[in-house]
Amino acid sequence: IEPWHHTLALPMPQGHLPVRSYLAVPVVSGSDNVLGGLFFGHSKPNVFSQTAEKIVTGIAPQVAIAIAIANARLYESAQNEIEQRKYIAENLQRLASIVESSQDAIYSINMEGIIISWNNGAEKMYEYSASEMVDQSFSRLLIPESRQEASLQLALQKKKKGAITQE
């Protein structure tokens, strides 16, 4: 692919910088894939000489190498990210299995006191299924005398942390 330089006779769109001559050189990988181009413009006509073309043509392979190195680093970073995400997903799955298989009642509530998770142990202890309890207020589990105290405790927790509370 050859470099291209030309003098523009057409007017540029309104608001565009005035370009009367330009030089375009493709940036090509070692496997002959066009990665992009180096584009130079000038407001005066006939600015780019054969020497300028040779210089830019000599720079283009270096740009291709820099792009290849950057791409290799990005690829390596993406592979590391994928491995980290797999590791985290495996650990989350392992923890979820522990919680789900526990004989103890384990449930989570958000800062509004709404149940957001409910394990098998909770189903057995409280005799409510997860589908019955998730998205319900935790106060449903309390005897009427305890509801006000629990609401106050939740309000205090909400002020302190702003995080999910585990029971």
Short mmCIF file of C-alpha atoms in Angstrom, two decimals:
data_model
loop_
_atom_site.label_atom_id
_atom_site.label_comp_id
_atom_site.label_asym_id
_atom_site.label_seq_id
_atom_site.Cartn_x
_atom_site.Cartn_y
_atom_site.Cartn_z
CA ILE A 1 0.00 0.00 0.00
CA GLU A 2 1.50 3.25 -1.12
CA PRO A 3 1.58 6.56 0.74
CA TRP A 4 -0.65 9.21 -0.68
CA HIS A 5 -0.27 12.95 -0.76
CA HIS A 6 -2.41 15.43 -2.52
CA THR A 7 -3.42 19.05 -2.70
CA LEU A 8 -7.07 19.67 -1.92
CA ALA A 9 -9.02 21.98 -4.18
CA LEU A 10 -12.36 21.44 -2.47
CA PRO A 11 -13.38 23.65 0.43
CA MET A 12 -13.49 22.05 3.89
CA PRO A 13 -16.76 21.87 5.84
CA GLN A 14 -17.63 24.90 7.96
CA GLY A 15 -15.83 24.87 11.31
CA HIS A 16 -13.16 22.42 10.08
CA LEU A 17 -9.54 23.43 10.24
CA PRO A 18 -8.38 24.54 6.80
CA VAL A 19 -6.51 21.69 5.12
CA ARG A 20 -5.10 22.35 1.64
CA SER A 21 -2.59 19.52 1.45
CA TYR A 22 -2.24 16.23 3.24
CA LEU A 23 -0.09 13.14 3.51
CA ALA A 24 -1.51 9.74 4.43
CA VAL A 25 0.66 6.68 5.13
CA PRO A 26 -0.81 3.31 6.11
CA VAL A 27 0.35 1.59 9.30
CA VAL A 28 0.70 -2.06 8.35
CA SER A 29 1.41 -5.03 10.63
CA GLY A 30 4.06 -7.64 9.90
CA SER A 31 1.28 -9.87 8.54
CA ASP A 32 0.20 -7.15 6.07
CA ASN A 33 -2.93 -6.13 7.98
CA VAL A 34 -3.66 -2.42 7.83
CA LEU A 35 -3.85 -1.25 11.45
CA GLY A 36 -4.60 2.37 10.66
CA GLY A 37 -2.81 5.29 9.18
CA LEU A 38 -0.71 8.33 9.83
CA PHE A 39 -2.49 11.39 8.51
CA PHE A 40 -0.96 14.83 8.23
CA GLY A 41 -2.66 17.95 6.97
CA HIS A 42 -1.56 21.53 6.35
CA SER A 43 -3.36 24.75 5.50
CA LYS A 44 -0.95 25.57 2.65
CA PRO A 45 -0.94 23.65 -0.66
CA ASN A 46 1.98 21.44 -1.76
CA VAL A 47 3.64 21.31 1.67
CA PHE A 48 4.50 17.62 1.77
CA SER A 49 7.59 16.68 -0.21
CA GLN A 50 9.03 13.31 -1.19
CA THR A 51 11.38 13.65 1.79
CA ALA A 52 8.43 14.10 4.16
CA GLU A 53 6.80 11.07 2.58
CA LYS A 54 9.98 8.99 3.07
CA ILE A 55 10.27 10.09 6.72
CA VAL A 56 6.63 9.27 7.52
CA THR A 57 6.87 6.00 5.58
CA GLY A 58 9.91 5.12 7.73
CA ILE A 59 8.04 5.95 10.94
CA ALA A 60 4.96 3.87 10.06
CA PRO A 61 6.57 0.44 10.77
CA GLN A 62 7.70 1.70 14.18
CA VAL A 63 4.13 2.76 14.90
CA ALA A 64 2.97 -0.71 13.86
CA ILE A 65 5.44 -2.27 16.31
CA ALA A 66 4.27 0.06 19.09
CA ILE A 67 0.66 -0.90 18.36
CA ALA A 68 1.58 -4.60 18.40
CA ILE A 69 3.34 -4.21 21.76
CA ALA A 70 0.39 -2.30 23.20
CA ASN A 71 -2.01 -4.94 21.89
CA ALA A 72 0.10 -7.72 23.41
CA ARG A 73 0.04 -5.93 26.77
CA LEU A 74 -3.71 -5.43 26.51
CA TYR A 75 -4.17 -9.10 25.63
CA GLU A 76 -2.07 -10.18 28.61
CA SER A 77 -4.00 -7.84 30.88
CA ALA A 78 -7.31 -9.19 29.57
CA GLN A 79 -6.14 -12.78 30.15
CA ASN A 80 -5.17 -11.89 33.74
CA GLU A 81 -8.57 -10.26 34.26
CA ILE A 82 -10.32 -13.36 32.94
CA GLU A 83 -8.31 -15.59 35.30
CA GLN A 84 -9.09 -13.33 38.26
CA ARG A 85 -12.79 -13.35 37.42
CA LYS A 86 -12.78 -17.16 37.14
CA TYR A 87 -11.08 -17.42 40.53
CA ILE A 88 -13.58 -15.04 42.11
CA ALA A 89 -16.54 -16.85 40.50
CA GLU A 90 -15.26 -20.21 41.76
CA ASN A 91 -14.86 -18.83 45.28
CA LEU A 92 -18.32 -17.27 45.19
CA GLN A 93 -19.77 -20.57 44.02
CA ARG A 94 -17.94 -22.41 46.80
CA LEU A 95 -19.21 -19.95 49.43
CA ALA A 96 -22.74 -20.11 48.03
CA SER A 97 -22.62 -23.90 48.27
CA ILE A 98 -21.50 -23.71 51.89
CA VAL A 99 -24.30 -21.28 52.78
CA GLU A 100 -26.92 -23.26 50.87
CA SER A 101 -25.96 -26.61 52.39
CA SER A 102 -25.69 -25.30 55.95
CA GLN A 103 -28.20 -26.61 58.47
CA ASP A 104 -28.14 -23.17 60.11
CA ALA A 105 -30.60 -20.50 59.05
CA ILE A 106 -28.69 -17.95 56.98
CA TYR A 107 -30.40 -15.03 55.32
CA SER A 108 -29.41 -11.54 54.22
CA ILE A 109 -31.33 -8.32 54.55
CA ASN A 110 -30.65 -5.00 52.89
CA MET A 111 -30.57 -1.66 54.71
CA GLU A 112 -34.33 -1.29 54.31
CA GLY A 113 -34.89 -4.53 56.21
CA ILE A 114 -35.93 -6.50 53.13
CA ILE A 115 -34.79 -10.12 52.90
CA ILE A 116 -32.62 -10.61 49.82
CA SER A 117 -31.42 -14.20 50.36
CA TRP A 118 -32.74 -17.22 52.25
CA ASN A 119 -31.01 -20.60 52.55
CA ASN A 120 -32.34 -24.15 53.08
CA GLY A 121 -31.54 -23.97 56.81
CA ALA A 122 -33.79 -20.91 57.08
CA GLU A 123 -36.55 -22.77 55.23
CA LYS A 124 -36.36 -25.60 57.77
CA MET A 125 -36.09 -23.38 60.84
CA TYR A 126 -38.79 -20.84 59.95
CA GLU A 127 -40.90 -23.10 57.72
CA TYR A 128 -41.07 -20.52 54.94
CA SER A 129 -39.65 -21.14 51.45
CA ALA A 130 -37.22 -18.72 49.87
CA SER A 131 -39.89 -17.70 47.37
CA GLU A 132 -42.15 -16.73 50.27
CA MET A 133 -39.51 -14.70 52.13
CA VAL A 134 -37.23 -13.05 49.59
CA ASP A 135 -38.41 -9.45 49.00
CA GLN A 136 -40.35 -9.50 52.29
CA SER A 137 -39.61 -7.44 55.41
CA PHE A 138 -37.54 -9.31 58.00
CA SER A 139 -40.00 -8.05 60.64
CA ARG A 140 -42.31 -10.80 59.39
CA LEU A 141 -40.05 -13.19 61.35
CA LEU A 142 -40.31 -11.27 64.62
CA ILE A 143 -42.91 -11.42 67.36
CA PRO A 144 -44.79 -8.10 67.60
CA GLU A 145 -42.98 -7.02 70.79
CA SER A 146 -39.58 -7.34 69.07
CA ARG A 147 -40.42 -5.49 65.86
CA GLN A 148 -39.91 -1.95 67.18
CA GLU A 149 -36.55 -2.79 68.77
CA ALA A 150 -35.38 -4.55 65.61
CA SER A 151 -36.41 -1.55 63.49
CA LEU A 152 -34.38 0.75 65.74
CA GLN A 153 -31.36 -1.55 65.52
CA LEU A 154 -31.63 -1.63 61.74
CA ALA A 155 -31.82 2.17 61.60
CA LEU A 156 -28.64 2.37 63.69
CA GLN A 157 -26.87 -0.13 61.42
CA LYS A 158 -28.00 1.82 58.38
CA LYS A 159 -26.49 5.01 59.78
CA LYS A 160 -23.20 3.29 60.65
CA LYS A 161 -22.46 1.18 57.57
CA GLY A 162 -24.74 1.41 54.57
CA ALA A 163 -23.94 -2.23 53.81
CA ILE A 164 -25.83 -5.51 53.60
CA THR A 165 -26.41 -7.16 56.99
CA GLN A 166 -25.98 -10.93 57.38
CA GLU A 167 -27.90 -12.97 59.96
#
